[in-house]
mmCIF file of C-alpha atoms and ligand atoms in Angstrom:
data_model
loop_
_atom_site.group_PDB
_atom_site.id
_atom_site.type_symbol
_atom_site.label_atom_id
_atom_site.label_comp_id
_atom_site.label_asym_id
_atom_site.label_seq_id
_atom_site.Cartn_x
_atom_site.Cartn_y
_atom_site.Cartn_z
ATOM 1 C CA MET N 1 6.680 -16.767 -11.998
ATOM 2 C CA ALA N 2 7.674 -14.812 -15.090
ATOM 3 C CA ILE N 3 9.466 -11.640 -16.128
ATOM 4 C CA LEU N 4 7.814 -8.892 -18.174
ATOM 5 C CA VAL N 5 10.271 -7.034 -20.428
ATOM 6 C CA THR N 6 8.933 -3.692 -21.666
ATOM 7 C CA GLY N 7 10.675 -2.553 -24.846
ATOM 8 C CA GLY N 8 11.925 -6.117 -25.287
ATOM 9 C CA ALA N 9 11.769 -5.854 -29.085
ATOM 10 C CA GLY N 10 14.322 -3.046 -29.008
ATOM 11 C CA TYR N 11 18.097 -3.256 -29.116
ATOM 12 C CA ILE N 12 19.174 -3.827 -25.501
ATOM 13 C CA GLY N 13 15.808 -5.365 -24.589
ATOM 14 C CA SER N 14 16.037 -8.143 -27.175
ATOM 15 C CA HIS N 15 19.549 -9.104 -26.041
ATOM 16 C CA THR N 16 18.350 -9.183 -22.428
ATOM 17 C CA VAL N 17 15.382 -11.367 -23.381
ATOM 18 C CA ALA N 18 17.851 -13.786 -25.007
ATOM 19 C CA GLU N 19 19.995 -13.863 -21.843
ATOM 20 C CA LEU N 20 17.002 -14.456 -19.556
ATOM 21 C CA VAL N 21 15.615 -17.223 -21.787
ATOM 22 C CA ASP N 22 19.059 -18.788 -21.976
ATOM 23 C CA ARG N 23 19.091 -18.930 -18.158
ATOM 24 C CA GLY N 24 15.728 -20.670 -18.059
ATOM 25 C CA TYR N 25 13.462 -17.763 -17.092
ATOM 26 C CA GLU N 26 9.949 -17.444 -18.458
ATOM 27 C CA VAL N 27 9.835 -14.136 -20.318
ATOM 28 C CA VAL N 28 7.037 -12.061 -21.855
ATOM 29 C CA VAL N 29 7.631 -8.966 -24.006
ATOM 30 C CA LEU N 30 5.467 -5.836 -24.185
ATOM 31 C CA ASP N 31 6.467 -3.431 -26.954
ATOM 32 C CA ASN N 32 4.541 -0.929 -29.067
ATOM 33 C CA LEU N 33 6.948 -1.675 -31.957
ATOM 34 C CA ARG N 34 7.476 2.051 -32.695
ATOM 35 C CA GLN N 35 11.203 1.403 -32.519
ATOM 36 C CA GLY N 36 11.303 -2.295 -31.844
ATOM 37 C CA HIS N 37 11.285 -5.170 -34.311
ATOM 38 C CA ARG N 38 9.115 -8.271 -34.268
ATOM 39 C CA LEU N 39 12.054 -10.211 -35.751
ATOM 40 C CA ALA N 40 14.197 -9.353 -32.723
ATOM 41 C CA ILE N 41 12.034 -11.614 -30.571
ATOM 42 C CA HIS N 42 12.751 -15.326 -30.568
ATOM 43 C CA GLY N 43 10.492 -17.874 -28.923
ATOM 44 C CA VAL N 44 8.734 -15.742 -26.291
ATOM 45 C CA PRO N 45 5.246 -14.182 -26.303
ATOM 46 C CA LEU N 46 5.141 -10.634 -27.679
ATOM 47 C CA TYR N 47 2.268 -8.325 -26.734
ATOM 48 C CA GLU N 48 2.065 -5.365 -29.071
ATOM 49 C CA GLY N 49 0.917 -2.451 -26.941
ATOM 50 C CA ASP N 50 1.776 0.431 -24.696
ATOM 51 C CA ILE N 51 3.189 0.414 -21.170
ATOM 52 C CA ALA N 52 0.516 2.936 -20.194
ATOM 53 C CA ASP N 53 -2.330 0.618 -21.267
ATOM 54 C CA ARG N 54 -3.403 -0.449 -17.768
ATOM 55 C CA GLU N 55 -5.872 -3.023 -18.984
ATOM 56 C CA LEU N 56 -3.348 -4.772 -21.213
ATOM 57 C CA VAL N 57 -0.546 -4.673 -18.622
ATOM 58 C CA THR N 58 -2.894 -6.029 -15.952
ATOM 59 C CA GLN N 59 -4.011 -8.834 -18.261
ATOM 60 C CA VAL N 60 -0.390 -9.757 -19.079
ATOM 61 C CA ILE N 61 0.606 -9.727 -15.403
ATOM 62 C CA ARG N 62 -2.315 -11.913 -14.382
ATOM 63 C CA SER N 63 -2.180 -14.408 -17.224
ATOM 64 C CA HIS N 64 1.578 -14.998 -16.975
ATOM 65 C CA GLY N 65 2.065 -14.630 -13.219
ATOM 66 C CA ILE N 66 4.567 -11.790 -13.667
ATOM 67 C CA ASP N 67 6.642 -11.073 -10.549
ATOM 68 C CA THR N 68 9.393 -8.838 -11.991
ATOM 69 C CA VAL N 69 9.527 -6.190 -14.709
ATOM 70 C CA VAL N 70 12.571 -5.156 -16.731
ATOM 71 C CA HIS N 71 11.709 -1.732 -18.104
ATOM 72 C CA PHE N 72 13.464 -0.606 -21.311
ATOM 73 C CA ALA N 73 10.559 1.117 -23.072
ATOM 74 C CA ALA N 74 11.375 4.798 -23.603
ATOM 75 C CA LEU N 75 12.189 7.502 -26.091
ATOM 76 C CA SER N 76 15.923 8.047 -26.025
ATOM 77 C CA LEU N 77 17.165 10.517 -28.628
ATOM 78 C CA VAL N 78 18.969 13.358 -26.882
ATOM 79 C CA GLY N 79 18.562 15.882 -29.716
ATOM 80 C CA GLU N 80 14.877 15.095 -30.174
ATOM 81 C CA SER N 81 14.337 15.518 -26.427
ATOM 82 C CA VAL N 82 15.680 19.078 -26.687
ATOM 83 C CA GLN N 83 13.269 19.843 -29.556
ATOM 84 C CA GLN N 84 10.242 18.029 -28.071
ATOM 85 C CA PRO N 85 10.661 17.917 -24.285
ATOM 86 C CA LEU N 86 6.954 17.463 -23.577
ATOM 87 C CA ASP N 87 6.878 14.299 -25.701
ATOM 88 C CA TYR N 88 9.767 12.964 -23.624
ATOM 89 C CA TYR N 89 8.132 13.777 -20.290
ATOM 90 C CA GLU N 90 4.938 12.119 -21.540
ATOM 91 C CA ALA N 91 6.604 8.999 -23.007
ATOM 92 C CA ASN N 92 9.146 8.450 -20.257
ATOM 93 C CA VAL N 93 7.908 9.994 -17.008
ATOM 94 C CA CYS N 94 4.101 9.964 -17.377
ATOM 95 C CA LYS N 95 3.888 6.518 -18.968
ATOM 96 C CA THR N 96 6.313 5.029 -16.454
ATOM 97 C CA ARG N 97 4.193 6.558 -13.672
ATOM 98 C CA THR N 98 1.147 4.747 -15.075
ATOM 99 C CA LEU N 99 3.113 1.503 -15.414
ATOM 100 C CA LEU N 100 4.318 1.747 -11.806
ATOM 101 C CA ASP N 101 0.783 2.427 -10.634
ATOM 102 C CA THR N 102 -0.389 -0.747 -12.380
ATOM 103 C CA LEU N 103 2.494 -2.734 -10.882
ATOM 104 C CA VAL N 104 1.754 -1.533 -7.360
ATOM 105 C CA THR N 105 -1.954 -2.288 -7.800
ATOM 106 C CA GLU N 106 -1.114 -5.797 -9.021
ATOM 107 C CA LYS N 107 1.519 -6.254 -6.273
ATOM 108 C CA VAL N 108 4.372 -6.735 -8.731
ATOM 109 C CA LEU N 109 7.051 -5.215 -6.518
ATOM 110 C CA ARG N 110 10.321 -5.691 -8.439
ATOM 111 C CA ILE N 111 11.571 -3.630 -11.362
ATOM 112 C CA VAL N 112 14.882 -3.219 -13.185
ATOM 113 C CA PHE N 113 15.039 0.138 -14.944
ATOM 114 C CA SER N 114 17.116 1.324 -17.943
ATOM 115 C CA SER N 115 18.766 4.516 -16.832
ATOM 116 C CA THR N 116 21.658 6.301 -18.451
ATOM 117 C CA ALA N 117 24.962 8.124 -18.060
ATOM 118 C CA ALA N 118 23.012 11.186 -19.253
ATOM 119 C CA THR N 119 21.752 11.529 -15.657
ATOM 120 C CA TYR N 120 25.215 12.832 -14.693
ATOM 121 C CA GLY N 121 25.571 15.677 -17.178
ATOM 122 C CA GLU N 122 28.998 17.337 -17.491
ATOM 123 C CA PRO N 123 31.438 15.257 -15.406
ATOM 124 C CA VAL N 124 33.332 16.963 -12.603
ATOM 125 C CA GLU N 125 35.343 13.780 -12.000
ATOM 126 C CA VAL N 126 36.294 10.825 -14.218
ATOM 127 C CA PRO N 127 35.779 7.876 -13.947
ATOM 128 C CA ILE N 128 32.214 8.661 -12.955
ATOM 129 C CA ALA N 129 30.935 6.778 -9.901
ATOM 130 C CA GLU N 130 27.318 6.599 -8.758
ATOM 131 C CA GLU N 131 27.909 9.307 -6.102
ATOM 132 C CA HIS N 132 28.828 11.811 -8.824
ATOM 133 C CA PRO N 133 26.405 14.792 -8.909
ATOM 134 C CA THR N 134 23.432 14.248 -11.224
ATOM 135 C CA VAL N 135 22.886 17.399 -13.272
ATOM 136 C CA PRO N 136 21.522 16.312 -16.680
ATOM 137 C CA THR N 137 22.130 18.676 -19.586
ATOM 138 C CA ASN N 138 19.110 17.632 -21.681
ATOM 139 C CA PRO N 139 15.454 16.655 -21.183
ATOM 140 C CA TYR N 140 16.193 12.982 -21.967
ATOM 141 C CA GLY N 141 18.555 12.787 -18.962
ATOM 142 C CA ASP N 142 16.079 14.793 -16.879
ATOM 143 C CA THR N 143 13.295 12.291 -17.568
ATOM 144 C CA LYS N 144 15.478 9.305 -16.656
ATOM 145 C CA LEU N 145 16.576 10.964 -13.415
ATOM 146 C CA ALA N 146 12.949 11.829 -12.609
ATOM 147 C CA ILE N 147 12.057 8.136 -13.015
ATOM 148 C CA GLU N 148 14.928 7.083 -10.734
ATOM 149 C CA ARG N 149 13.579 9.473 -8.088
ATOM 150 C CA MET N 150 10.046 8.200 -8.583
ATOM 151 C CA LEU N 151 11.376 4.667 -8.021
ATOM 152 C CA THR N 152 13.072 5.680 -4.751
ATOM 153 C CA SER N 153 9.805 7.219 -3.535
ATOM 154 C CA CYS N 154 7.862 4.121 -4.629
ATOM 155 C CA TYR N 155 10.133 1.897 -2.547
ATOM 156 C CA GLN N 156 9.587 4.073 0.505
ATOM 157 C CA ALA N 157 5.827 4.322 0.016
ATOM 158 C CA TYR N 158 4.792 0.969 -1.487
ATOM 159 C CA GLY N 159 7.756 -1.374 -1.061
ATOM 160 C CA LEU N 160 8.356 -1.472 -4.841
ATOM 161 C CA SER N 161 12.015 -2.538 -5.076
ATOM 162 C CA SER N 162 14.079 -1.317 -8.005
ATOM 163 C CA ILE N 163 17.501 -1.450 -9.569
ATOM 164 C CA SER N 164 18.310 1.407 -11.938
ATOM 165 C CA LEU N 165 21.133 0.607 -14.335
ATOM 166 C CA ARG N 166 22.924 3.642 -15.753
ATOM 167 C CA TYR N 167 24.423 2.468 -19.024
ATOM 168 C CA PHE N 168 27.200 4.276 -20.794
ATOM 169 C CA ASN N 169 27.390 3.481 -24.563
ATOM 170 C CA ALA N 170 25.777 0.185 -25.485
ATOM 171 C CA ALA N 171 27.272 -1.378 -28.615
ATOM 172 C CA GLY N 172 27.878 -4.674 -30.426
ATOM 173 C CA ALA N 173 25.568 -7.525 -31.334
ATOM 174 C CA HIS N 174 24.643 -11.019 -30.180
ATOM 175 C CA HIS N 175 27.301 -13.645 -30.932
ATOM 176 C CA ALA N 176 24.836 -16.404 -31.915
ATOM 177 C CA LEU N 177 21.325 -15.057 -32.543
ATOM 178 C CA PRO N 178 20.491 -12.834 -35.546
ATOM 179 C CA ILE N 179 19.895 -9.717 -33.428
ATOM 180 C CA GLY N 180 21.816 -6.460 -33.329
ATOM 181 C CA GLU N 181 21.551 -2.686 -33.311
ATOM 182 C CA ASN N 182 18.888 -1.257 -35.640
ATOM 183 C CA HIS N 183 17.701 2.157 -34.420
ATOM 184 C CA LEU N 184 15.745 4.378 -36.790
ATOM 185 C CA PRO N 185 17.200 6.910 -37.053
ATOM 186 C CA GLU N 186 20.614 5.655 -35.937
ATOM 187 C CA THR N 187 22.511 8.134 -33.770
ATOM 188 C CA HIS N 188 25.081 5.923 -32.039
ATOM 189 C CA LEU N 189 28.697 6.146 -33.082
ATOM 190 C CA ILE N 190 29.698 2.520 -33.648
ATOM 191 C CA PRO N 191 26.806 1.547 -35.982
ATOM 192 C CA LEU N 192 27.224 4.829 -37.876
ATOM 193 C CA VAL N 193 30.938 4.224 -38.415
ATOM 194 C CA VAL N 194 30.425 0.576 -39.380
ATOM 195 C CA GLN N 195 27.667 1.519 -41.845
ATOM 196 C CA ALA N 196 29.899 4.194 -43.398
ATOM 197 C CA ALA N 197 32.745 1.682 -43.743
ATOM 198 C CA LEU N 198 30.435 -0.853 -45.417
ATOM 199 C CA GLY N 199 29.048 1.748 -47.833
ATOM 200 C CA LEU N 200 25.611 1.658 -46.166
ATOM 201 C CA ARG N 201 25.807 5.402 -45.529
ATOM 202 C CA GLU N 202 27.759 8.071 -47.332
ATOM 203 C CA GLN N 203 29.993 9.255 -44.497
ATOM 204 C CA ILE N 204 30.117 10.057 -40.829
ATOM 205 C CA THR N 205 30.664 13.426 -39.206
ATOM 206 C CA VAL N 206 32.935 13.797 -36.190
ATOM 207 C CA PHE N 207 31.818 16.660 -33.965
ATOM 208 C CA GLY N 208 34.819 18.458 -32.506
ATOM 209 C CA THR N 209 38.554 17.892 -32.885
ATOM 210 C CA ASP N 210 39.820 20.322 -30.252
ATOM 211 C CA TYR N 211 38.817 18.611 -27.008
ATOM 212 C CA ASP N 212 41.411 18.089 -24.306
ATOM 213 C CA THR N 213 41.813 14.387 -25.185
ATOM 214 C CA PRO N 214 44.703 12.409 -26.731
ATOM 215 C CA ASP N 215 43.643 13.158 -30.336
ATOM 216 C CA GLY N 216 41.170 16.014 -29.812
ATOM 217 C CA THR N 217 38.021 13.919 -30.364
ATOM 218 C CA CYS N 218 35.572 12.909 -27.594
ATOM 219 C CA VAL N 219 36.308 9.949 -25.342
ATOM 220 C CA ARG N 220 33.472 7.500 -24.595
ATOM 221 C CA ASP N 221 33.052 4.236 -22.694
ATOM 222 C CA TYR N 222 31.568 1.385 -24.789
ATOM 223 C CA VAL N 223 29.976 -1.651 -23.206
ATOM 224 C CA HIS N 224 28.934 -4.769 -25.104
ATOM 225 C CA VAL N 225 25.172 -5.272 -25.255
ATOM 226 C CA MET N 226 25.584 -8.918 -24.154
ATOM 227 C CA ASP N 227 27.390 -7.726 -21.024
ATOM 228 C CA LEU N 228 24.515 -5.322 -20.370
ATOM 229 C CA ALA N 229 22.125 -8.243 -20.779
ATOM 230 C CA GLN N 230 24.096 -10.210 -18.176
ATOM 231 C CA ALA N 231 23.844 -7.249 -15.766
ATOM 232 C CA HIS N 232 20.051 -7.164 -16.153
ATOM 233 C CA ARG N 233 19.811 -10.857 -15.370
ATOM 234 C CA LEU N 234 21.979 -10.357 -12.267
ATOM 235 C CA ALA N 235 19.782 -7.410 -11.218
ATOM 236 C CA VAL N 236 16.638 -9.544 -11.603
ATOM 237 C CA GLU N 237 18.264 -12.211 -9.437
ATOM 238 C CA ARG N 238 19.336 -9.686 -6.794
ATOM 239 C CA LEU N 239 15.788 -8.366 -6.505
ATOM 240 C CA ARG N 240 14.630 -11.864 -5.588
ATOM 241 C CA HIS N 241 16.415 -11.613 -2.247
ATOM 242 C CA VAL N 242 17.186 -7.935 -1.581
ATOM 243 C CA GLU N 243 14.769 -5.033 -1.172
ATOM 244 C CA GLY N 244 15.561 -1.373 -1.831
ATOM 245 C CA ALA N 245 16.029 1.195 -4.594
ATOM 246 C CA GLU N 246 19.549 0.835 -5.943
ATOM 247 C CA VAL N 247 21.563 2.455 -8.721
ATOM 248 C CA TYR N 248 24.494 0.954 -10.644
ATOM 249 C CA ASN N 249 26.717 2.206 -13.460
ATOM 250 C CA LEU N 250 27.417 -0.125 -16.362
ATOM 251 C CA GLY N 251 30.448 0.729 -18.447
ATOM 252 C CA ASN N 252 33.761 -0.919 -19.176
ATOM 253 C CA GLY N 253 35.871 1.689 -17.387
ATOM 254 C CA LYS N 254 38.037 2.418 -20.416
ATOM 255 C CA GLY N 255 37.593 5.328 -22.741
ATOM 256 C CA PHE N 256 38.229 5.417 -26.490
ATOM 257 C CA THR N 257 38.346 8.467 -28.720
ATOM 258 C CA VAL N 258 36.090 8.755 -31.747
ATOM 259 C CA ASN N 259 39.175 8.527 -33.965
ATOM 260 C CA GLU N 260 40.229 5.288 -32.255
ATOM 261 C CA VAL N 261 36.806 3.801 -32.996
ATOM 262 C CA ILE N 262 37.069 4.885 -36.641
ATOM 263 C CA ARG N 263 40.542 3.404 -36.938
ATOM 264 C CA MET N 264 39.488 0.112 -35.401
ATOM 265 C CA VAL N 265 36.429 -0.169 -37.660
ATOM 266 C CA GLY N 266 38.740 0.445 -40.613
ATOM 267 C CA VAL N 267 40.925 -2.467 -39.512
ATOM 268 C CA ALA N 268 37.953 -4.783 -38.818
ATOM 269 C CA THR N 269 36.348 -4.119 -42.211
ATOM 270 C CA GLY N 270 39.501 -3.613 -44.267
ATOM 271 C CA LYS N 271 37.833 -0.438 -45.595
ATOM 272 C CA CYS N 272 38.456 3.217 -45.156
ATOM 273 C CA VAL N 273 35.720 5.150 -43.337
ATOM 274 C CA PRO N 274 34.573 8.299 -45.198
ATOM 275 C CA THR N 275 34.826 10.905 -42.446
ATOM 276 C CA LEU N 276 33.995 14.597 -42.205
ATOM 277 C CA TYR N 277 35.312 16.665 -39.311
ATOM 278 C CA GLY N 278 32.981 19.380 -38.008
ATOM 279 C CA PRO N 279 32.696 21.737 -35.033
ATOM 280 C CA ARG N 280 31.772 20.633 -31.515
ATOM 281 C CA ARG N 281 28.137 19.865 -30.735
ATOM 282 C CA ALA N 282 26.553 21.721 -27.805
ATOM 283 C CA GLY N 283 26.322 19.615 -24.640
ATOM 284 C CA ASP N 284 28.878 16.915 -25.595
ATOM 285 C CA PRO N 285 31.282 16.393 -22.654
ATOM 286 C CA ALA N 286 34.929 15.742 -23.627
ATOM 287 C CA VAL N 287 35.224 12.509 -21.639
ATOM 288 C CA LEU N 288 32.584 10.090 -20.311
ATOM 289 C CA VAL N 289 33.999 7.016 -18.613
ATOM 290 C CA ALA N 290 32.276 4.952 -15.937
ATOM 291 C CA SER N 291 33.415 3.422 -12.727
ATOM 292 C CA SER N 292 31.425 0.167 -12.561
ATOM 293 C CA ARG N 293 33.017 -1.042 -9.359
ATOM 294 C CA ARG N 294 29.685 -1.182 -7.544
ATOM 295 C CA ALA N 295 28.176 -3.456 -10.219
ATOM 296 C CA HIS N 296 31.244 -5.711 -10.059
ATOM 297 C CA ASP N 297 31.278 -5.854 -6.238
ATOM 298 C CA ILE N 298 27.571 -6.110 -5.470
ATOM 299 C CA LEU N 299 25.881 -7.566 -8.562
ATOM 300 C CA GLY N 300 28.870 -9.785 -9.356
ATOM 301 C CA TRP N 301 28.889 -8.354 -12.877
ATOM 302 C CA ALA N 302 31.787 -9.699 -14.943
ATOM 303 C CA PRO N 303 31.744 -8.295 -18.491
ATOM 304 C CA GLN N 304 33.190 -10.741 -20.989
ATOM 305 C CA HIS N 305 32.763 -9.071 -24.356
ATOM 306 C CA SER N 306 33.467 -5.394 -23.733
ATOM 307 C CA ASP N 307 36.937 -4.931 -25.203
ATOM 308 C CA LEU N 308 36.534 -2.568 -28.117
ATOM 309 C CA GLU N 309 37.795 -5.015 -30.735
ATOM 310 C CA THR N 310 35.198 -7.651 -29.782
ATOM 311 C CA ILE N 311 32.438 -5.041 -29.726
ATOM 312 C CA ILE N 312 33.370 -3.730 -33.163
ATOM 313 C CA LYS N 313 33.812 -7.172 -34.725
ATOM 314 C CA SER N 314 30.360 -8.236 -33.544
ATOM 315 C CA ALA N 315 28.833 -4.998 -34.866
ATOM 316 C CA VAL N 316 30.536 -5.486 -38.238
ATOM 317 C CA THR N 317 29.267 -9.086 -38.482
ATOM 318 C CA TRP N 318 25.706 -7.943 -37.711
ATOM 319 C CA HIS N 319 25.711 -5.089 -40.255
ATOM 320 C CA GLN N 320 27.347 -7.232 -42.940
ATOM 321 C CA SER N 321 24.699 -9.922 -42.536
ATOM 322 C CA HIS N 322 21.798 -7.433 -42.088
ATOM 323 C CA PRO N 323 22.624 -4.426 -44.300
ATOM 324 C CA GLY N 324 18.984 -3.297 -44.138
ATOM 325 C CA GLY N 325 18.607 -4.074 -40.442
ATOM 326 C CA PHE N 326 15.745 -6.410 -39.520
ATOM 327 C CA GLU N 327 13.796 -5.470 -42.632
ATOM 328 C CA GLU N 328 15.931 -7.595 -44.964
HETATM 329 N N1 NAD C 1 21.415 2.383 -26.487
HETATM 330 C C1 NAD C 1 22.147 2.962 -25.539
HETATM 331 O O1 NAD C 1 23.361 3.154 -25.685
HETATM 332 C C2 NAD C 1 21.493 3.391 -24.234
HETATM 333 C C3 NAD C 1 22.289 4.062 -23.286
HETATM 334 C C4 NAD C 1 21.709 4.436 -22.084
HETATM 335 C C5 NAD C 1 20.374 4.143 -21.805
HETATM 336 N N2 NAD C 1 19.617 3.517 -22.753
HETATM 337 C C6 NAD C 1 18.208 3.215 -22.419
HETATM 338 O O2 NAD C 1 18.002 1.831 -22.625
HETATM 339 C C7 NAD C 1 16.675 1.569 -23.078
HETATM 340 C C8 NAD C 1 16.721 0.718 -24.333
HETATM 341 O O3 NAD C 1 17.511 1.375 -25.308
HETATM 342 P P1 NAD C 1 17.624 0.802 -26.790
HETATM 343 O O4 NAD C 1 18.850 1.395 -27.385
HETATM 344 O O5 NAD C 1 17.463 -0.663 -26.735
HETATM 345 O O6 NAD C 1 16.360 1.507 -27.445
HETATM 346 P P2 NAD C 1 15.273 0.920 -28.473
HETATM 347 O O7 NAD C 1 14.553 2.104 -29.016
HETATM 348 O O8 NAD C 1 15.896 -0.047 -29.405
HETATM 349 O O9 NAD C 1 14.292 0.127 -27.499
HETATM 350 C C9 NAD C 1 13.203 0.728 -26.818
HETATM 351 C C10 NAD C 1 11.978 -0.149 -27.102
HETATM 352 O O10 NAD C 1 10.871 0.347 -26.343
HETATM 353 C C11 NAD C 1 9.715 0.332 -27.165
HETATM 354 N N3 NAD C 1 8.829 1.360 -26.598
HETATM 355 C C12 NAD C 1 9.065 2.687 -26.469
HETATM 356 N N4 NAD C 1 8.033 3.293 -25.857
HETATM 357 C C13 NAD C 1 7.123 2.316 -25.578
HETATM 358 C C14 NAD C 1 5.849 2.315 -24.921
HETATM 359 N N5 NAD C 1 5.296 3.438 -24.468
HETATM 360 N N6 NAD C 1 5.195 1.146 -24.777
HETATM 361 C C15 NAD C 1 5.740 -0.010 -25.266
HETATM 362 N N7 NAD C 1 6.949 -0.068 -25.895
HETATM 363 C C16 NAD C 1 7.621 1.083 -26.046
HETATM 364 C C17 NAD C 1 10.222 0.634 -28.566
HETATM 365 O O11 NAD C 1 9.354 0.181 -29.592
HETATM 366 C C18 NAD C 1 11.554 -0.127 -28.566
HETATM 367 O O12 NAD C 1 11.394 -1.459 -29.012
HETATM 368 C C19 NAD C 1 16.018 2.924 -23.258
HETATM 369 O O13 NAD C 1 15.248 3.184 -22.096
HETATM 370 C C20 NAD C 1 17.194 3.887 -23.337
HETATM 371 O O14 NAD C 1 16.845 5.154 -22.838
HETATM 372 C C21 NAD C 1 20.143 3.134 -23.973
#
């Protein structure tokens, strides 16, 4: 029996592939390589193609004896989703619908799904637990919530069991393999700050300095990508003996301001980070911090790398050794 990882050549996907392989699982990757990188895949078969290609997915399932899918493949830029919502509904909701249809037809009845803190929208309570209202403030979050709901319905109708993992901010890089964060374009704070410190980009812009937070900048919860990978492996293992449609938050439960991140990157690199301060961006909540108690209690998730210093050091090491990302 083997695990199909969609989007496995992407950032979180490639780290999860490494974790699964490390634990002895047979893994196969399906990625259209629009965002992913061939060089992020080490020692497992890579099928270049689309999750909505029924023929290809069926062939992969049958030839490898797939019994579980870990589904990362998606578009995930919040701003772009506001500009091009139909592309996001097509890429995320419609294509996932087709994938699920293929899985049900082929009787592959276990899936771990990449969801997001963006399903919650503006928090009414922090830390955010899974029972918090889900009122996304952008089409990206809407599409992820729609998929979660589709998964619940698919369990009830077809017995397709799922675990949706709502990540907060993934960051950091693998401690041994040459893989790390390389989004194009990059929109995540930690790689942007590290690149600015290393002179790989001119500067960074901080959006908003008048939030009700300790230093006026936004507070976010950063979780190490290797800890996320561990959570996916635990979710795969849980689906081998439990049926249902479950949802778990994955964050480290501690918030850091943007200025704290900048300061810590400055210390880790010994460089000063060229920083511009601008006005708030529409739709950015002041504080986003997760309660991950459910993942700790039920999945047995025990993050080991998610203190901010470790995250930042691993990101700095990756960007120093790969200044052009995977292309160099
Ligand atoms: N990075 C974060 O902080 C974060 C936070 C919350 C949720 N997520 C979710 O986690 C998942 C992975 O995020 P990431 O940062 O690793 O993104 P990523 O862009 O690095 O990875 C996504 C991968 O999916 C592939 N892909 C996209 N559409 C595809 C399709 N139709 N068929 C085949 N392959 C396709 C891309 O080529 C890419 O390799 C996404 O679903 C994202 O929404 C990410």
